[in-house]
Amino acid sequence: MTDDELIWRIAGGSGDGIDSTSQNFAKALMRSGLNVFTHRHYPSRIRGGHTYVEIRASSEEVKSRGDGYNFLVALGDSFARNPKENAYYGEEEVKPLAENLDDLREGGVIVYDSGLLDTAEIENFDERVEENDWHVYDVDLRGIAKEHGREIMRNTAGVGVTAALTGIDTTYVEDLMAEAMGGDILEANLNVLEDAYEHVQEEYDPDAHDVTVPEGEHDEEQVLVSGSHGIAYGALDEGCRFIAGYPMTPWTDVFTILTNLMPDVGGISEQVEDEIAAAALAVGASHAGAKAMSGSSGGGFSLMSEPLGLAEMTETPLVLVESMRAGPSTGMPTKPEQADLEHVLYTSQGDSHRVVFAPSNQVECYEQTRKAFQIAYDYQIPVMVIYDQKLSGEHRNVPKSTFDQAPNPDLGSVLTEEELKDQPHGETGIYHRFQHEGEDGVSPRSIPGQKGGRYLATGNEHTPEGHISESPSNRKAQVDRRNEKLASIRENLDADERQQVYGDESADYGVISWGSQSGTVEEAVERLNENGHSVKGLSVSEMAPFPKEFLSEFIESVDDVLVVEMSSTAQFRGVIQKNLGQYGEKISSLLKYDGNPFEPAEIVEAVEEHGSGEELSSNTRFEAAAGGD
Amino acid sequence: MSAFSAIGDEREVAQDEFTPSIEPQPTWCPGCGDYGVLKALKGAMAELGKNPEEILLATGIGCSGKLNSYFDSYGFHTIHGRSLPVARAAKLANDGLEVIAAGGDGDGYGIGGNHFIHTARENHDMTYIVFNNEVFGLTKGQTSPTSPKGHKSKTQPNGNAKTPIRPLSMSLTAGASYVARTAAVNPNQAKEIIKEAIQHDGFSHVDFLTQCPTWNKDAKQYVPYIDIQDSEEYDFDVHDRRAAQDAMHETEDALYEGKVLTGRYFVDDERPSYQQEKRQRGELPEQPLAERYFEDGEWERSYDFIDRHA
Ligand SMILES: Cc1ncc(C[n+]2csc(CCOP(=O)(O)OP(=O)(O)O)c2C)c(N)n1
Ligand code: SF4
């Protein structure tokens, strides 16, 4: 085991406070100068059921959760209710320990709560420990917690033990506790932390293993944010002050972050009766002169298809977020997948258009959400930001200065009353809201309440004045104008800015990915190049309008392309082929859809085995493209 | 200068200001009750001195949904059943607007039933007019949620097995603070009721009986109405929820027995509107949100909140 990274996993029962403890611990590691990346695994249950959070900490930049981990803190599941064999959810009691052994690296450390867990109940435990050279520490975490406070503080005891065994300075943890709580609770937690720390120092030899915490330093202040924070902050900075939604995991993350912020910034948040209403509210608010947003996850987004079309036909700016989880139907609520891509690209009737951005990390979430608002309001078109459960919940440190940017509350193509006077009004005196001659396909709009700008917005086809019309010449002119927006948007989007190419520039093997998998792929490509292969990678984040030229150039520059995605039907590869209409012979897919995101090692293996006919060892599979061999 | 100078611009407004300067050929059939709603709405707005440009009229889809093609104000012809969520958001975002939503009984009580219940529950400050002709007009006469039991149509050839919905009782139960029923054949009452509904601070629901001579020839809507406020027989306190409930039950039964009772059924002046409730909780800005976008004020940034939220 090397000492250049700590991947700490804390496991226990859902509802045992693992989330908040690990969040604080991640922050403490970040403040001590390390780069951190969190990964959250949880079941679709409120209380009880195996859950864990992983924190990868390194002095180097971290782009993914990595492969496996090297330090386990196994707590008891206090909500385990059915210890019977063959119970529906399995043997809950020992799961925090048993379930996690497969991924623990050789030479790793196991700390388990001897107050609640018994290794005798785990099959072949001692043999496995010996085989893998694991270092086991049985500490009565529950006892320590109880002595100074309440049993639930087992988490804090686990952190104390970790610090003692790895050499982490606990002052950062203590500071964070003081920020988060006070009074007796703080006092009790500090005592638990200290007692656990000292207990280990006295009873064990912390140097018996090689897992230590690396040292690092940041040259500027960092903050710990998730992809959902990125989206929420991006919206806020673009002047979004109206959010409407209906809870659905994982979209709820963005919804709650913004709901918390809205009262402080004079904004409005509405939890409404369903997702049709949520998107329709965003349309209504935007029509009436506010910057508005809504969103959902797969099932909820199905309902939004209707208002999405209304926004397009009435040319009302609209920003929708789609946070994917495994489907179809309710699918797996707490597991990521990238299989709503076609749903988002093609839903809604008619020749409908929308712009779709797909950020792949926390900073892109921020930047692309800002861009989404700019395009939506400048071009009066629906814009979607699509990401997934993984990116929604995973936290990573980024420089605080990332967010030190000017706000942009500009409503885009909206007229003032002064400007309205100079607009075409025709013989009727009615303002030509939907004039055929709009520049770049955009005809500027007025806001209800403005003098001289009254018009009818209708989801039926309409004349420049907004009258319902089925006149063929008007229909063609209106469709052509609305279509024209797309070409202009494509031109104004600088593809280089959002599509990232990395790795060995001269490589003849390319890996393409999108969204939350891109960091993992990037790490795999780095590793492949270090291992003597020659590979380059591309992360795509514009799904519509598609950056065709950019993609063609990349594909032309290599002999083989592997498209990596979390989908069983290779939706992303399909989008590439639909847009480019060729390269079937060059492209193949690496697919994963078991509910877990890729690990870098799986991609490394796939590239190394590519074309060899070898079976892959993990839950992934190869697939050739249409038009391929 | 205010960014929305049409709002609150007090002056006398003539009824024909609401008639589009090029009047579109109406798509409504001759004798349709929808003309009655249009007339009542124009009359009410003119008498209240509402500027056409401070009004947002959001409609659904149906014959009724065409209302804003013939009524000149800011308009949003939305999608089937969805006028309410669009309208209430517009009111939240741009508080000075006079927001009216309108649509058919299929639109409002059928496909949009969920929005109807929740908008009433929340008591949004707006007026909702439902054109109740007891059929689907635009899609050619199918049975609607208010069609009488036994009503035959192409989709219910053996007669409707369902009991009709009770819109007045429904909105009262859901929480509307103003509930009335009027009829196209009763133009003076219709205008007065719409005026009251607009002035009421909270969710006003007007079930507007409109005849559909094309698909529902024997509808009761042609029968002379009884104005309950003018009749000693129906003397009850409109502020009393229980009395209102009884009166509603009576009118909802009587309608299907051939007796049309119209008038004001429930008025709650005490209940704060949703806007007031939200404002009290610090969830609605003092100044209409939309105005901020036209001013040079300061805009908060996520950076200023990051230590608290990240
Ligand atoms: C989602 C959707 N479903 C169905 C329709 C077809 N449709 C248009 S109007 C209408 C019913 C109209 O009846 P009602 O709401 O009572 O209004 P009326 O025409 O009688 O005024 C239907 C079913 C539609 N436009 N959209
Ligand atoms: S079909 Fe009925 S509701 Fe529609 S316009 Fe004709 S009469 Fe009026």
Coordinates of N, CA and C in Angstrom, one line a residue, chain A residues 515-586:
Chain A
G515 N -20.9 13.1 -19.3 CA -21.5 13.2 -18.0 C -20.6 12.7 -16.9
S516 N -21.3 12.1 -15.9 CA -20.6 11.7 -14.6 C -19.5 10.7 -14.8
Q517 N -19.4 10.0 -15.9 CA -18.4 9.0 -16.1 C -17.1 9.6 -16.6
S518 N -17.1 10.8 -17.0 CA -15.9 11.4 -17.6 C -14.7 11.5 -16.8
G519 N -14.9 11.8 -15.5 CA -13.7 11.9 -14.6 C -13.0 10.5 -14.4
T520 N -13.9 9.5 -14.3 CA -13.4 8.1 -14.2 C -12.6 7.7 -15.5
V521 N -13.2 8.0 -16.6 CA -12.5 7.7 -17.9 C -11.2 8.4 -18.0
E522 N -11.2 9.7 -17.5 CA -10.0 10.4 -17.6 C -8.9 9.8 -16.8
E523 N -9.3 9.4 -15.6 CA -8.3 8.7 -14.7 C -7.8 7.4 -15.4
A524 N -8.7 6.7 -16.0 CA -8.3 5.4 -16.7 C -7.3 5.7 -17.8
V525 N -7.6 6.8 -18.6 CA -6.7 7.1 -19.7 C -5.3 7.5 -19.2
E526 N -5.3 8.3 -18.1 CA -4.0 8.7 -17.5 C -3.2 7.4 -17.2
R527 N -3.9 6.5 -16.5 CA -3.2 5.2 -16.1 C -2.7 4.4 -17.3
L528 N -3.6 4.4 -18.3 CA -3.2 3.6 -19.5 C -1.9 4.2 -20.1
N529 N -1.9 5.5 -20.2 CA -0.7 6.2 -20.8 C 0.5 5.9 -19.9
E530 N 0.3 6.0 -18.6 CA 1.5 5.7 -17.7 C 1.9 4.2 -17.9
N531 N 1.0 3.3 -18.2 CA 1.4 1.9 -18.4 C 1.9 1.7 -19.8
G532 N 2.2 2.7 -20.5 CA 2.8 2.5 -21.8 C 1.9 2.4 -23.0
H533 N 0.6 2.5 -22.8 CA -0.3 2.6 -24.0 C -0.4 4.0 -24.5
S534 N -1.0 4.1 -25.6 CA -1.2 5.5 -26.2 C -2.7 5.7 -26.4
V535 N -3.3 6.5 -25.6 CA -4.7 6.7 -25.6 C -5.1 8.1 -25.4
K536 N -6.1 8.6 -26.1 CA -6.6 9.9 -25.7 C -8.1 9.8 -25.5
G537 N -8.6 10.8 -24.7 CA -10.0 10.8 -24.3 C -10.7 12.0 -24.7
L538 N -12.1 11.9 -24.8 CA -12.9 13.1 -25.1 C -14.1 13.0 -24.2
S539 N -14.4 14.1 -23.6 CA -15.6 14.2 -22.8 C -16.6 15.2 -23.5
V540 N -17.8 14.7 -23.8 CA -18.7 15.5 -24.6 C -19.8 16.1 -23.7
S541 N -20.1 17.4 -23.8 CA -21.1 17.9 -22.9 C -22.2 18.7 -23.6
E542 N -22.1 18.7 -25.0 CA -23.3 19.3 -25.7 C -24.0 18.2 -26.4
M543 N -25.2 17.9 -26.0 CA -26.0 16.8 -26.6 C -26.8 17.4 -27.8
A544 N -27.3 18.6 -27.6 CA -28.1 19.2 -28.7 C -28.0 20.7 -28.6
P545 N -27.7 21.5 -29.6 CA -27.2 21.0 -30.9 C -25.9 20.3 -30.8
F546 N -25.7 19.2 -31.5 CA -24.5 18.3 -31.3 C -23.3 18.9 -32.0
P547 N -22.2 18.9 -31.3 CA -20.9 19.4 -31.9 C -20.3 18.5 -32.9
K548 N -21.0 18.4 -34.1 CA -20.7 17.4 -35.1 C -19.2 17.5 -35.6
E549 N -18.8 18.7 -35.9 CA -17.5 18.9 -36.5 C -16.4 18.4 -35.5
F550 N -16.6 18.9 -34.3 CA -15.7 18.6 -33.2 C -15.5 17.0 -33.1
L551 N -16.6 16.4 -33.0 CA -16.6 14.9 -32.9 C -16.0 14.2 -34.0
S552 N -16.4 14.7 -35.3 CA -15.8 14.1 -36.5 C -14.3 14.2 -36.4
E553 N -13.8 15.3 -36.1 CA -12.3 15.5 -36.0 C -11.6 14.6 -35.1
F554 N -12.3 14.4 -33.9 CA -11.7 13.5 -32.9 C -11.7 12.1 -33.5
I555 N -12.8 11.7 -34.0 CA -12.9 10.3 -34.5 C -12.0 10.0 -35.7
E556 N -11.9 11.0 -36.6 CA -10.9 10.9 -37.7 C -9.5 10.7 -37.3
S557 N -9.2 11.3 -36.1 CA -7.8 11.3 -35.7 C -7.3 10.0 -35.1
V558 N -8.2 9.1 -34.9 CA -7.8 7.8 -34.3 C -8.3 6.6 -35.1
D559 N -7.8 5.4 -34.8 CA -8.3 4.2 -35.6 C -9.5 3.5 -34.9
D560 N -9.5 3.6 -33.5 CA -10.5 2.9 -32.8 C -11.1 3.8 -31.8
V561 N -12.4 3.7 -31.6 CA -13.1 4.5 -30.6 C -13.9 3.6 -29.7
L562 N -13.7 3.9 -28.4 CA -14.5 3.2 -27.4 C -15.4 4.2 -26.7
V563 N -16.7 4.0 -26.8 CA -17.7 4.9 -26.1 C -18.1 4.3 -24.8
V564 N -17.9 5.0 -23.7 CA -18.1 4.4 -22.4 C -19.4 5.1 -21.8
E565 N -20.4 4.3 -21.5 CA -21.6 4.9 -20.9 C -22.4 3.9 -20.0
M566 N -23.2 4.4 -19.1 CA -24.0 3.6 -18.2 C -25.4 3.5 -18.8
S567 N -25.5 2.5 -19.8 CA -26.7 2.3 -20.5 C -26.6 1.0 -21.2
S568 N -27.7 0.2 -21.2 CA -27.6 -1.1 -21.9 C -27.9 -1.0 -23.4
T569 N -28.5 0.1 -23.8 CA -28.8 0.2 -25.2 C -27.9 1.2 -26.0
A570 N -26.8 1.5 -25.3 CA -25.8 2.4 -26.0 C -26.4 3.7 -26.6
Q571 N -27.2 4.4 -25.7 CA -27.9 5.5 -26.2 C -26.9 6.6 -26.7
F572 N -25.9 6.9 -26.0 CA -25.0 7.9 -26.3 C -24.3 7.6 -27.7
R573 N -23.8 6.4 -27.8 CA -23.2 6.0 -29.1 C -24.2 6.2 -30.2
G574 N -25.5 5.9 -29.9 CA -26.6 6.1 -30.9 C -26.7 7.6 -31.3
V575 N -26.6 8.4 -30.4 CA -26.7 9.9 -30.7 C -25.5 10.3 -31.5
I576 N -24.3 9.8 -31.2 CA -23.1 10.1 -32.0 C -23.4 9.7 -33.5
Q577 N -23.8 8.4 -33.6 CA -24.0 7.9 -35.0 C -25.1 8.5 -35.7
K578 N -26.2 8.9 -35.0 CA -27.3 9.6 -35.7 C -26.8 10.9 -36.2
N579 N -26.0 11.6 -35.4 CA -25.5 12.9 -35.8 C -24.4 12.9 -36.9
L580 N -23.6 11.9 -36.8 CA -22.5 11.8 -37.7 C -22.7 11.0 -38.9
G581 N -23.6 10.0 -38.8 CA -24.1 9.2 -39.9 C -23.0 8.3 -40.5
Q582 N -21.9 8.0 -39.7 CA -20.9 7.1 -40.2 C -20.0 6.6 -39.1
Y583 N -18.9 6.1 -39.4 CA -17.9 5.6 -38.4 C -18.3 4.3 -37.7
G584 N -19.4 3.6 -38.2 CA -19.8 2.4 -37.5 C -18.7 1.4 -37.4
E585 N -17.8 1.4 -38.3 CA -16.7 0.4 -38.3 C -15.6 0.7 -37.3
K586 N -15.6 1.9 -36.8 CA -14.6 2.3 -35.9 C -15.0 2.3 -34.4

